[in-house]
Amino acid sequence: MTPHAPASVTCAETLRDSLSLLEGRFSESTVDIGNGKIVSYRSCGRGPVIVLLHGISSGAASWLQCALRLEQDAQVIAWNAPGYGRSTSLPQMQPTAADYAERLDLFLEALGIGNCVLVGHSLGAMMASAYVGKGYKRASRLLLISPAQGYGSEAKRERGQKIAQERLDVLRTIGVEGMAERSPARMLSASAGDAERAWVRWNIQWLNPAGYTQAVHMLCGDHLRAYAPRDSLGDVPATVYCGAEDVVTTPDDSRELAWNLNLPFHLIDNAGHACYIEQPGAVAAAMRHQLSGHFYKLS
């Protein structure tokens, strides 16, 4: 047996345990939002509602460990964005964050959710910001975690076109499986364990290329500040978090966004971009804090 074998065995067992938990405690459901369209999602717990929006290279299942830490305190609902999992894609070839926000409101309406803490990670933070910025009313608090800010502004448009081409070239040349193998190096900090790396790979391997392509166009053709033009996100209290070792949406970029929007900013220690996978306890605690003194329920 090689020196690395015990870690590999442990990693495989941990992955099997996670898949078992997905089926038993964070199972997948679908809801019809009308006109033949569905949204798939995972949920657990009861009580005040927390809604989780994943990033561009992930899905609802990726929130597993974070969600299970909250199930005694809240009803946790993690959607698969349009074009992810079994969720119906958007009709637009190059959607905006507002298009995802519209679909999100239909999803929340279909579930009867009138009030929630809305949490967006990475690209999900753009969707969450658009949801609040466009005036939808079902979110009472907003958490932006390692927020992607997009490249659709005048200053970044040329760079955005280049990044879109690069991302789609990678998808075409190495495929989803190749992306899954490559991603942990950027998504996690250098100190992340084998189990966290395996979990990132497992989630990415389920990407739908068409849904991912739409999300790339959104990332590169839209920008978060379009939905927060007045140094705020409206009347909804919001907070920005970022992994202290995030190399994708860096602490400096996230801190600057928070400063520009006059929002509180916090670092998640010992974590890279996928901080909710690497430090699920700390991220769950941040969400739990938003529930203090606030009582949400299904309408």
PDB file of C-alpha atoms in Angstrom:
ATOM      1  CA  MET A   1       0.000   0.000   0.000  1.00  0.00           C
ATOM      2  CA  THR A   2       1.403   3.395  -0.962  1.00  0.00           C
ATOM      3  CA  PRO A   3       1.698   6.221   1.577  1.00  0.00           C
ATOM      4  CA  HIS A   4      -1.171   8.045  -0.130  1.00  0.00           C
ATOM      5  CA  ALA A   5      -3.620   5.152  -0.062  1.00  0.00           C
ATOM      6  CA  PRO A   6      -5.124   5.772   3.410  1.00  0.00           C
ATOM      7  CA  ALA A   7      -6.040   9.353   2.459  1.00  0.00           C
ATOM      8  CA  SER A   8      -7.600   8.109  -0.790  1.00  0.00           C
ATOM      9  CA  VAL A   9      -9.650   5.502   1.049  1.00  0.00           C
ATOM     10  CA  THR A  10     -10.814   8.082   3.566  1.00  0.00           C
ATOM     11  CA  CYS A  11     -11.686  10.473   0.749  1.00  0.00           C
ATOM     12  CA  ALA A  12     -13.718   7.810  -1.073  1.00  0.00           C
ATOM     13  CA  GLU A  13     -15.587   6.935   2.127  1.00  0.00           C
ATOM     14  CA  THR A  14     -16.311  10.610   2.801  1.00  0.00           C
ATOM     15  CA  LEU A  15     -17.659  11.058  -0.709  1.00  0.00           C
ATOM     16  CA  ARG A  16     -19.915   8.017  -0.306  1.00  0.00           C
ATOM     17  CA  ASP A  17     -21.165   9.425   2.988  1.00  0.00           C
ATOM     18  CA  SER A  18     -21.927  12.766   1.326  1.00  0.00           C
ATOM     19  CA  LEU A  19     -23.873  11.096  -1.466  1.00  0.00           C
ATOM     20  CA  SER A  20     -25.854   9.150   1.122  1.00  0.00           C
ATOM     21  CA  LEU A  21     -26.666  12.381   2.967  1.00  0.00           C
ATOM     22  CA  LEU A  22     -27.807  13.973  -0.294  1.00  0.00           C
ATOM     23  CA  GLU A  23     -30.425  11.285  -0.698  1.00  0.00           C
ATOM     24  CA  GLY A  24     -31.439  11.048   2.933  1.00  0.00           C
ATOM     25  CA  ARG A  25     -31.324  14.564   4.339  1.00  0.00           C
ATOM     26  CA  PHE A  26     -30.850  17.014   1.453  1.00  0.00           C
ATOM     27  CA  SER A  27     -32.872  15.349  -1.252  1.00  0.00           C
ATOM     28  CA  GLU A  28     -33.777  16.786  -4.630  1.00  0.00           C
ATOM     29  CA  SER A  29     -37.262  17.892  -5.639  1.00  0.00           C
ATOM     30  CA  THR A  30     -38.771  19.813  -8.541  1.00  0.00           C
ATOM     31  CA  VAL A  31     -41.476  22.440  -8.716  1.00  0.00           C
ATOM     32  CA  ASP A  32     -43.530  23.514 -11.728  1.00  0.00           C
ATOM     33  CA  ILE A  33     -43.304  27.282 -12.188  1.00  0.00           C
ATOM     34  CA  GLY A  34     -45.725  27.373 -15.122  1.00  0.00           C
ATOM     35  CA  ASN A  35     -45.658  27.027 -18.903  1.00  0.00           C
ATOM     36  CA  GLY A  36     -43.978  23.653 -18.703  1.00  0.00           C
ATOM     37  CA  LYS A  37     -40.913  24.993 -16.864  1.00  0.00           C
ATOM     38  CA  ILE A  38     -39.507  23.437 -13.706  1.00  0.00           C
ATOM     39  CA  VAL A  39     -36.870  24.290 -11.131  1.00  0.00           C
ATOM     40  CA  SER A  40     -35.033  21.545  -9.273  1.00  0.00           C
ATOM     41  CA  TYR A  41     -33.811  22.168  -5.756  1.00  0.00           C
ATOM     42  CA  ARG A  42     -32.620  20.524  -2.565  1.00  0.00           C
ATOM     43  CA  SER A  43     -33.959  21.265   0.888  1.00  0.00           C
ATOM     44  CA  CYS A  44     -33.788  20.357   4.541  1.00  0.00           C
ATOM     45  CA  GLY A  45     -34.944  21.639   7.906  1.00  0.00           C
ATOM     46  CA  ARG A  46     -37.930  23.668   9.048  1.00  0.00           C
ATOM     47  CA  GLY A  47     -38.515  27.217  10.212  1.00  0.00           C
ATOM     48  CA  PRO A  48     -37.284  30.543   8.831  1.00  0.00           C
ATOM     49  CA  VAL A  49     -36.273  30.232   5.192  1.00  0.00           C
ATOM     50  CA  ILE A  50     -32.763  30.535   3.773  1.00  0.00           C
ATOM     51  CA  VAL A  51     -32.435  30.338  -0.023  1.00  0.00           C
ATOM     52  CA  LEU A  52     -29.035  29.452  -1.489  1.00  0.00           C
ATOM     53  CA  LEU A  53     -27.860  30.350  -5.007  1.00  0.00           C
ATOM     54  CA  HIS A  54     -24.772  28.521  -6.292  1.00  0.00           C
ATOM     55  CA  GLY A  55     -22.029  29.766  -8.602  1.00  0.00           C
ATOM     56  CA  ILE A  56     -21.185  29.122 -12.237  1.00  0.00           C
ATOM     57  CA  SER A  57     -19.346  25.810 -11.799  1.00  0.00           C
ATOM     58  CA  SER A  58     -21.534  24.235  -9.152  1.00  0.00           C
ATOM     59  CA  GLY A  59     -25.076  23.230  -8.226  1.00  0.00           C
ATOM     60  CA  ALA A  60     -27.548  22.812  -5.382  1.00  0.00           C
ATOM     61  CA  ALA A  61     -25.840  19.695  -4.003  1.00  0.00           C
ATOM     62  CA  SER A  62     -22.618  21.593  -3.324  1.00  0.00           C
ATOM     63  CA  TRP A  63     -24.284  23.306  -0.320  1.00  0.00           C
ATOM     64  CA  LEU A  64     -24.749  19.968   1.492  1.00  0.00           C
ATOM     65  CA  GLN A  65     -22.482  20.397   4.515  1.00  0.00           C
ATOM     66  CA  CYS A  66     -23.445  24.026   5.008  1.00  0.00           C
ATOM     67  CA  ALA A  67     -27.174  23.209   4.763  1.00  0.00           C
ATOM     68  CA  LEU A  68     -27.004  20.341   7.249  1.00  0.00           C
ATOM     69  CA  ARG A  69     -25.447  22.665   9.820  1.00  0.00           C
ATOM     70  CA  LEU A  70     -28.517  24.888   9.506  1.00  0.00           C
ATOM     71  CA  GLU A  71     -31.344  22.357   9.406  1.00  0.00           C
ATOM     72  CA  GLN A  72     -32.106  22.725  13.131  1.00  0.00           C
ATOM     73  CA  ASP A  73     -32.438  26.493  12.714  1.00  0.00           C
ATOM     74  CA  ALA A  74     -34.072  27.047   9.342  1.00  0.00           C
ATOM     75  CA  GLN A  75     -35.668  25.636   6.247  1.00  0.00           C
ATOM     76  CA  VAL A  76     -32.769  25.625   3.790  1.00  0.00           C
ATOM     77  CA  ILE A  77     -33.552  25.625   0.074  1.00  0.00           C
ATOM     78  CA  ALA A  78     -30.787  25.447  -2.548  1.00  0.00           C
ATOM     79  CA  TRP A  79     -31.904  25.833  -6.148  1.00  0.00           C
ATOM     80  CA  ASN A  80     -30.343  24.560  -9.308  1.00  0.00           C
ATOM     81  CA  ALA A  81     -30.151  27.664 -11.479  1.00  0.00           C
ATOM     82  CA  PRO A  82     -31.793  27.534 -14.918  1.00  0.00           C
ATOM     83  CA  GLY A  83     -29.821  25.114 -17.090  1.00  0.00           C
ATOM     84  CA  TYR A  84     -28.354  23.342 -14.046  1.00  0.00           C
ATOM     85  CA  GLY A  85     -29.477  20.005 -12.657  1.00  0.00           C
ATOM     86  CA  ARG A  86     -33.011  19.331 -13.859  1.00  0.00           C
ATOM     87  CA  SER A  87     -33.962  23.020 -14.006  1.00  0.00           C
ATOM     88  CA  THR A  88     -35.367  24.287 -17.294  1.00  0.00           C
ATOM     89  CA  SER A  89     -32.976  26.590 -19.140  1.00  0.00           C
ATOM     90  CA  LEU A  90     -33.774  30.228 -19.795  1.00  0.00           C
ATOM     91  CA  PRO A  91     -35.042  31.042 -23.283  1.00  0.00           C
ATOM     92  CA  GLN A  92     -32.398  33.726 -23.849  1.00  0.00           C
ATOM     93  CA  MET A  93     -29.126  32.600 -25.443  1.00  0.00           C
ATOM     94  CA  GLN A  94     -27.271  35.350 -23.590  1.00  0.00           C
ATOM     95  CA  PRO A  95     -29.310  36.044 -20.451  1.00  0.00           C
ATOM     96  CA  THR A  96     -28.763  38.814 -17.937  1.00  0.00           C
ATOM     97  CA  ALA A  97     -28.763  38.537 -14.172  1.00  0.00           C
ATOM     98  CA  ALA A  98     -32.251  40.046 -14.285  1.00  0.00           C
ATOM     99  CA  ASP A  99     -33.461  37.046 -16.325  1.00  0.00           C
ATOM    100  CA  TYR A 100     -32.236  34.684 -13.606  1.00  0.00           C
ATOM    101  CA  ALA A 101     -33.840  36.934 -10.966  1.00  0.00           C
ATOM    102  CA  GLU A 102     -37.193  36.712 -12.720  1.00  0.00           C
ATOM    103  CA  ARG A 103     -36.967  32.914 -12.748  1.00  0.00           C
ATOM    104  CA  LEU A 104     -35.982  32.993  -9.061  1.00  0.00           C
ATOM    105  CA  ASP A 105     -39.103  34.952  -8.153  1.00  0.00           C
ATOM    106  CA  LEU A 106     -41.297  32.461 -10.005  1.00  0.00           C
ATOM    107  CA  PHE A 107     -39.540  29.672  -8.097  1.00  0.00           C
ATOM    108  CA  LEU A 108     -40.100  31.305  -4.708  1.00  0.00           C
ATOM    109  CA  GLU A 109     -43.714  32.038  -5.596  1.00  0.00           C
ATOM    110  CA  ALA A 110     -44.291  28.425  -6.608  1.00  0.00           C
ATOM    111  CA  LEU A 111     -42.948  27.255  -3.230  1.00  0.00           C
ATOM    112  CA  GLY A 112     -45.067  29.781  -1.356  1.00  0.00           C
ATOM    113  CA  ILE A 113     -42.063  31.609   0.084  1.00  0.00           C
ATOM    114  CA  GLY A 114     -42.882  35.194   0.937  1.00  0.00           C
ATOM    115  CA  ASN A 115     -39.851  36.041   3.061  1.00  0.00           C
ATOM    116  CA  CYS A 116     -36.323  34.652   3.152  1.00  0.00           C
ATOM    117  CA  VAL A 117     -32.660  35.282   3.727  1.00  0.00           C
ATOM    118  CA  LEU A 118     -31.214  35.186   0.214  1.00  0.00           C
ATOM    119  CA  VAL A 119     -27.620  33.960  -0.122  1.00  0.00           C
ATOM    120  CA  GLY A 120     -25.667  34.146  -3.369  1.00  0.00           C
ATOM    121  CA  HIS A 121     -22.213  32.664  -3.909  1.00  0.00           C
ATOM    122  CA  SER A 122     -20.034  33.890  -6.785  1.00  0.00           C
ATOM    123  CA  LEU A 123     -22.269  34.140  -9.884  1.00  0.00           C
ATOM    124  CA  GLY A 124     -25.217  33.505  -7.567  1.00  0.00           C
ATOM    125  CA  ALA A 125     -24.366  36.821  -5.895  1.00  0.00           C
ATOM    126  CA  MET A 126     -25.038  38.599  -9.193  1.00  0.00           C
ATOM    127  CA  MET A 127     -28.404  36.853  -9.429  1.00  0.00           C
ATOM    128  CA  ALA A 128     -29.229  37.717  -5.813  1.00  0.00           C
ATOM    129  CA  SER A 129     -28.232  41.355  -6.314  1.00  0.00           C
ATOM    130  CA  ALA A 130     -30.378  41.554  -9.442  1.00  0.00           C
ATOM    131  CA  TYR A 131     -33.287  40.048  -7.507  1.00  0.00           C
ATOM    132  CA  VAL A 132     -33.127  42.766  -4.873  1.00  0.00           C
ATOM    133  CA  GLY A 133     -32.123  45.514  -7.296  1.00  0.00           C
ATOM    134  CA  LYS A 134     -35.058  44.818  -9.617  1.00  0.00           C
ATOM    135  CA  GLY A 135     -37.453  45.291  -6.732  1.00  0.00           C
ATOM    136  CA  TYR A 136     -38.636  41.740  -6.028  1.00  0.00           C
ATOM    137  CA  LYS A 137     -39.947  41.569  -2.480  1.00  0.00           C
ATOM    138  CA  ARG A 138     -39.395  38.051  -1.142  1.00  0.00           C
ATOM    139  CA  ALA A 139     -35.891  38.616   0.305  1.00  0.00           C
ATOM    140  CA  SER A 140     -35.559  40.415   3.641  1.00  0.00           C
ATOM    141  CA  ARG A 141     -31.801  39.974   4.010  1.00  0.00           C
ATOM    142  CA  LEU A 142     -29.020  39.400   1.523  1.00  0.00           C
ATOM    143  CA  LEU A 143     -25.637  37.704   1.846  1.00  0.00           C
ATOM    144  CA  LEU A 144     -23.145  38.020  -1.003  1.00  0.00           C
ATOM    145  CA  ILE A 145     -20.416  35.396  -0.612  1.00  0.00           C
ATOM    146  CA  SER A 146     -17.265  35.757  -2.741  1.00  0.00           C
ATOM    147  CA  PRO A 147     -19.360  37.771  -5.191  1.00  0.00           C
ATOM    148  CA  ALA A 148     -18.639  37.693  -8.915  1.00  0.00           C
ATOM    149  CA  GLN A 149     -19.122  41.232 -10.189  1.00  0.00           C
ATOM    150  CA  GLY A 150     -19.301  40.543 -13.918  1.00  0.00           C
ATOM    151  CA  TYR A 151     -17.624  42.090 -16.938  1.00  0.00           C
ATOM    152  CA  GLY A 152     -20.516  43.823 -18.652  1.00  0.00           C
ATOM    153  CA  SER A 153     -19.659  47.374 -17.654  1.00  0.00           C
ATOM    154  CA  GLU A 154     -18.228  49.772 -20.216  1.00  0.00           C
ATOM    155  CA  ALA A 155     -14.788  49.588 -18.610  1.00  0.00           C
ATOM    156  CA  LYS A 156     -14.663  45.767 -18.576  1.00  0.00           C
ATOM    157  CA  ARG A 157     -16.595  44.831 -21.704  1.00  0.00           C
ATOM    158  CA  GLU A 158     -13.563  44.054 -23.872  1.00  0.00           C
ATOM    159  CA  ARG A 159     -12.047  41.942 -21.114  1.00  0.00           C
ATOM    160  CA  GLY A 160     -15.389  40.191 -20.674  1.00  0.00           C
ATOM    161  CA  GLN A 161     -15.484  39.185 -24.330  1.00  0.00           C
ATOM    162  CA  LYS A 162     -12.023  37.693 -23.985  1.00  0.00           C
ATOM    163  CA  ILE A 163     -12.921  35.793 -20.806  1.00  0.00           C
ATOM    164  CA  ALA A 164     -16.096  34.419 -22.378  1.00  0.00           C
ATOM    165  CA  GLN A 165     -14.119  33.116 -25.325  1.00  0.00           C
ATOM    166  CA  GLU A 166     -11.507  31.573 -23.036  1.00  0.00           C
ATOM    167  CA  ARG A 167     -14.087  29.831 -20.857  1.00  0.00           C
ATOM    168  CA  LEU A 168     -16.017  28.442 -23.805  1.00  0.00           C
ATOM    169  CA  ASP A 169     -12.790  27.308 -25.475  1.00  0.00           C
ATOM    170  CA  VAL A 170     -11.892  25.394 -22.302  1.00  0.00           C
ATOM    171  CA  LEU A 171     -15.339  23.782 -22.250  1.00  0.00           C
ATOM    172  CA  ARG A 172     -14.971  22.762 -25.873  1.00  0.00           C
ATOM    173  CA  THR A 173     -11.407  21.436 -25.628  1.00  0.00           C
ATOM    174  CA  ILE A 174     -11.332  19.568 -22.300  1.00  0.00           C
ATOM    175  CA  GLY A 175     -15.038  19.206 -21.571  1.00  0.00           C
ATOM    176  CA  VAL A 176     -16.797  19.115 -18.219  1.00  0.00           C
ATOM    177  CA  GLU A 177     -14.662  16.211 -16.967  1.00  0.00           C
ATOM    178  CA  GLY A 178     -11.462  18.132 -17.656  1.00  0.00           C
ATOM    179  CA  MET A 179     -12.877  21.205 -15.943  1.00  0.00           C
ATOM    180  CA  ALA A 180     -13.756  19.088 -12.915  1.00  0.00           C
ATOM    181  CA  GLU A 181     -10.187  17.865 -12.597  1.00  0.00           C
ATOM    182  CA  ARG A 182      -8.742  21.339 -12.957  1.00  0.00           C
ATOM    183  CA  SER A 183     -11.116  23.369 -10.780  1.00  0.00           C
ATOM    184  CA  PRO A 184     -10.141  22.474  -7.169  1.00  0.00           C
ATOM    185  CA  ALA A 185      -6.832  24.300  -7.574  1.00  0.00           C
ATOM    186  CA  ARG A 186      -8.687  27.592  -8.095  1.00  0.00           C
ATOM    187  CA  MET A 187     -11.815  26.955  -6.054  1.00  0.00           C
ATOM    188  CA  LEU A 188     -10.090  25.983  -2.793  1.00  0.00           C
ATOM    189  CA  SER A 189      -7.147  27.155  -0.748  1.00  0.00           C
ATOM    190  CA  ALA A 190      -3.856  25.293  -0.746  1.00  0.00           C
ATOM    191  CA  SER A 191      -4.678  23.834   2.679  1.00  0.00           C
ATOM    192  CA  ALA A 192      -7.979  22.242   1.597  1.00  0.00           C
ATOM    193  CA  GLY A 193      -8.272  18.509   2.202  1.00  0.00           C
ATOM    194  CA  ASP A 194      -8.766  15.686  -0.273  1.00  0.00           C
ATOM    195  CA  ALA A 195     -12.436  15.374   0.687  1.00  0.00           C
ATOM    196  CA  GLU A 196     -13.173  19.004  -0.177  1.00  0.00           C
ATOM    197  CA  ARG A 197     -11.337  18.669  -3.495  1.00  0.00           C
ATOM    198  CA  ALA A 198     -13.290  15.517  -4.321  1.00  0.00           C
ATOM    199  CA  TRP A 199     -16.554  17.279  -3.507  1.00  0.00           C
ATOM    200  CA  VAL A 200     -15.735  20.190  -5.822  1.00  0.00           C
ATOM    201  CA  ARG A 201     -14.883  17.742  -8.622  1.00  0.00           C
ATOM    202  CA  TRP A 202     -18.041  15.688  -8.058  1.00  0.00           C
ATOM    203  CA  ASN A 203     -20.297  18.739  -8.284  1.00  0.00           C
ATOM    204  CA  ILE A 204     -18.646  20.204 -11.367  1.00  0.00           C
ATOM    205  CA  GLN A 205     -18.890  16.955 -13.294  1.00  0.00           C
ATOM    206  CA  TRP A 206     -22.689  17.331 -13.424  1.00  0.00           C
ATOM    207  CA  LEU A 207     -22.576  20.637 -15.302  1.00  0.00           C
ATOM    208  CA  ASN A 208     -24.863  20.958 -18.311  1.00  0.00           C
ATOM    209  CA  PRO A 209     -22.712  22.523 -21.081  1.00  0.00           C
ATOM    210  CA  ALA A 210     -25.658  24.513 -22.454  1.00  0.00           C
ATOM    211  CA  GLY A 211     -26.595  25.902 -19.030  1.00  0.00           C
ATOM    212  CA  TYR A 212     -22.959  26.687 -18.279  1.00  0.00           C
ATOM    213  CA  THR A 213     -22.646  28.508 -21.617  1.00  0.00           C
ATOM    214  CA  GLN A 214     -25.634  30.708 -20.781  1.00  0.00           C
ATOM    215  CA  ALA A 215     -24.103  31.480 -17.374  1.00  0.00           C
ATOM    216  CA  VAL A 216     -20.786  32.426 -19.002  1.00  0.00           C
ATOM    217  CA  HIS A 217     -22.615  34.917 -21.206  1.00  0.00           C
ATOM    218  CA  MET A 218     -24.340  36.359 -18.150  1.00  0.00           C
ATOM    219  CA  LEU A 219     -21.050  36.690 -16.250  1.00  0.00           C
ATOM    220  CA  CYS A 220     -19.314  38.364 -19.151  1.00  0.00           C
ATOM    221  CA  GLY A 221     -22.188  40.467 -20.467  1.00  0.00           C
ATOM    222  CA  ASP A 222     -23.700  41.856 -17.257  1.00  0.00           C
ATOM    223  CA  HIS A 223     -22.381  43.354 -14.013  1.00  0.00           C
ATOM    224  CA  LEU A 224     -23.482  43.462 -10.397  1.00  0.00           C
ATOM    225  CA  ARG A 225     -23.278  47.239 -10.025  1.00  0.00           C
ATOM    226  CA  ALA A 226     -25.969  47.648 -12.671  1.00  0.00           C
ATOM    227  CA  TYR A 227     -28.393  46.514  -9.969  1.00  0.00           C
ATOM    228  CA  ALA A 228     -26.965  48.676  -7.172  1.00  0.00           C
ATOM    229  CA  PRO A 229     -26.437  52.087  -8.770  1.00  0.00           C
ATOM    230  CA  ARG A 230     -26.894  54.242  -5.671  1.00  0.00           C
ATOM    231  CA  ASP A 231     -24.259  52.851  -3.322  1.00  0.00           C
ATOM    232  CA  SER A 232     -26.776  50.466  -1.814  1.00  0.00           C
ATOM    233  CA  LEU A 233     -28.986  47.478  -2.513  1.00  0.00           C
ATOM    234  CA  GLY A 234     -32.203  49.273  -1.636  1.00  0.00           C
ATOM    235  CA  ASP A 235     -33.962  48.636   1.654  1.00  0.00           C
ATOM    236  CA  VAL A 236     -32.681  45.078   2.082  1.00  0.00           C
ATOM    237  CA  PRO A 237     -29.857  44.734   4.640  1.00  0.00           C
ATOM    238  CA  ALA A 238     -26.886  43.095   2.928  1.00  0.00           C
ATOM    239  CA  THR A 239     -23.453  41.821   3.933  1.00  0.00           C
ATOM    240  CA  VAL A 240     -20.435  40.762   1.870  1.00  0.00           C
ATOM    241  CA  TYR A 241     -18.238  37.780   2.774  1.00  0.00           C
ATOM    242  CA  CYS A 242     -15.156  36.407   1.051  1.00  0.00           C
ATOM    243  CA  GLY A 243     -12.711  33.569   1.563  1.00  0.00           C
ATOM    244  CA  ALA A 244      -9.467  34.993   2.913  1.00  0.00           C
ATOM    245  CA  GLU A 245      -7.503  33.003   0.309  1.00  0.00           C
ATOM    246  CA  ASP A 246      -9.885  33.455  -2.611  1.00  0.00           C
ATOM    247  CA  VAL A 247      -7.969  33.873  -5.894  1.00  0.00           C
ATOM    248  CA  VAL A 248     -11.109  34.095  -8.064  1.00  0.00           C
ATOM    249  CA  THR A 249     -13.107  36.908  -6.457  1.00  0.00           C
ATOM    250  CA  THR A 250     -10.307  38.237  -4.293  1.00  0.00           C
ATOM    251  CA  PRO A 251     -10.686  39.738  -0.821  1.00  0.00           C
ATOM    252  CA  ASP A 252      -9.542  43.094  -2.205  1.00  0.00           C
ATOM    253  CA  ASP A 253     -12.230  43.071  -4.904  1.00  0.00           C
ATOM    254  CA  SER A 254     -14.944  41.967  -2.467  1.00  0.00           C
ATOM    255  CA  ARG A 255     -13.852  44.525   0.117  1.00  0.00           C
ATOM    256  CA  GLU A 256     -13.962  47.283  -2.507  1.00  0.00           C
ATOM    257  CA  LEU A 257     -17.463  46.248  -3.548  1.00  0.00           C
ATOM    258  CA  ALA A 258     -18.631  46.323   0.052  1.00  0.00           C
ATOM    259  CA  TRP A 259     -17.062  49.752   0.532  1.00  0.00           C
ATOM    260  CA  ASN A 260     -18.692  51.107  -2.631  1.00  0.00           C
ATOM    261  CA  LEU A 261     -22.087  49.800  -1.549  1.00  0.00           C
ATOM    262  CA  ASN A 262     -21.607  50.854   2.079  1.00  0.00           C
ATOM    263  CA  LEU A 263     -22.049  47.263   3.275  1.00  0.00           C
ATOM    264  CA  PRO A 264     -20.378  45.302   6.098  1.00  0.00           C
ATOM    265  CA  PHE A 265     -17.530  43.054   4.975  1.00  0.00           C
ATOM    266  CA  HIS A 266     -16.118  39.914   6.606  1.00  0.00           C
ATOM    267  CA  LEU A 267     -13.439  37.392   5.707  1.00  0.00           C
ATOM    268  CA  ILE A 268     -13.870  33.639   6.048  1.00  0.00           C
ATOM    269  CA  ASP A 269     -10.501  32.438   7.348  1.00  0.00           C
ATOM    270  CA  ASN A 270      -8.660  29.456   5.864  1.00  0.00           C
ATOM    271  CA  ALA A 271     -10.847  29.351   2.766  1.00  0.00           C
ATOM    272  CA  GLY A 272     -10.596  29.922  -0.948  1.00  0.00           C
ATOM    273  CA  HIS A 273     -13.365  30.776  -3.390  1.00  0.00           C
ATOM    274  CA  ALA A 274     -15.668  27.874  -2.475  1.00  0.00           C
ATOM    275  CA  CYS A 275     -15.552  28.914   1.165  1.00  0.00           C
ATOM    276  CA  TYR A 276     -18.903  27.270   1.970  1.00  0.00           C
ATOM    277  CA  ILE A 277     -17.390  23.913   0.989  1.00  0.00           C
ATOM    278  CA  GLU A 278     -14.067  24.476   2.707  1.00  0.00           C
ATOM    279  CA  GLN A 279     -15.433  26.136   5.866  1.00  0.00           C
ATOM    280  CA  PRO A 280     -19.117  25.156   6.003  1.00  0.00           C
ATOM    281  CA  GLY A 281     -19.352  25.775   9.745  1.00  0.00           C
ATOM    282  CA  ALA A 282     -18.168  29.378   9.475  1.00  0.00           C
ATOM    283  CA  VAL A 283     -20.431  30.135   6.512  1.00  0.00           C
ATOM    284  CA  ALA A 284     -23.416  28.500   8.231  1.00  0.00           C
ATOM    285  CA  ALA A 285     -22.712  30.636  11.306  1.00  0.00           C
ATOM    286  CA  ALA A 286     -22.778  33.754   9.119  1.00  0.00           C
ATOM    287  CA  MET A 287     -26.180  32.747   7.775  1.00  0.00           C
ATOM    288  CA  ARG A 288     -27.478  31.816  11.225  1.00  0.00           C
ATOM    289  CA  HIS A 289     -26.508  35.259  12.456  1.00  0.00           C
ATOM    290  CA  GLN A 290     -28.902  36.764   9.909  1.00  0.00           C
ATOM    291  CA  LEU A 291     -31.765  34.872  11.504  1.00  0.00           C
ATOM    292  CA  SER A 292     -31.229  36.383  14.940  1.00  0.00           C
ATOM    293  CA  GLY A 293     -34.307  38.299  15.965  1.00  0.00           C
ATOM    294  CA  HIS A 294     -35.970  37.755  12.589  1.00  0.00           C
ATOM    295  CA  PHE A 295     -38.750  35.267  11.988  1.00  0.00           C
ATOM    296  CA  TYR A 296     -39.576  34.156   8.478  1.00  0.00           C
ATOM    297  CA  LYS A 297     -42.139  31.596   7.457  1.00  0.00           C
ATOM    298  CA  LEU A 298     -43.882  30.178   4.436  1.00  0.00           C
ATOM    299  CA  SER A 299     -46.642  32.517   3.337  1.00  0.00           C
TER     300      SER A 299
END
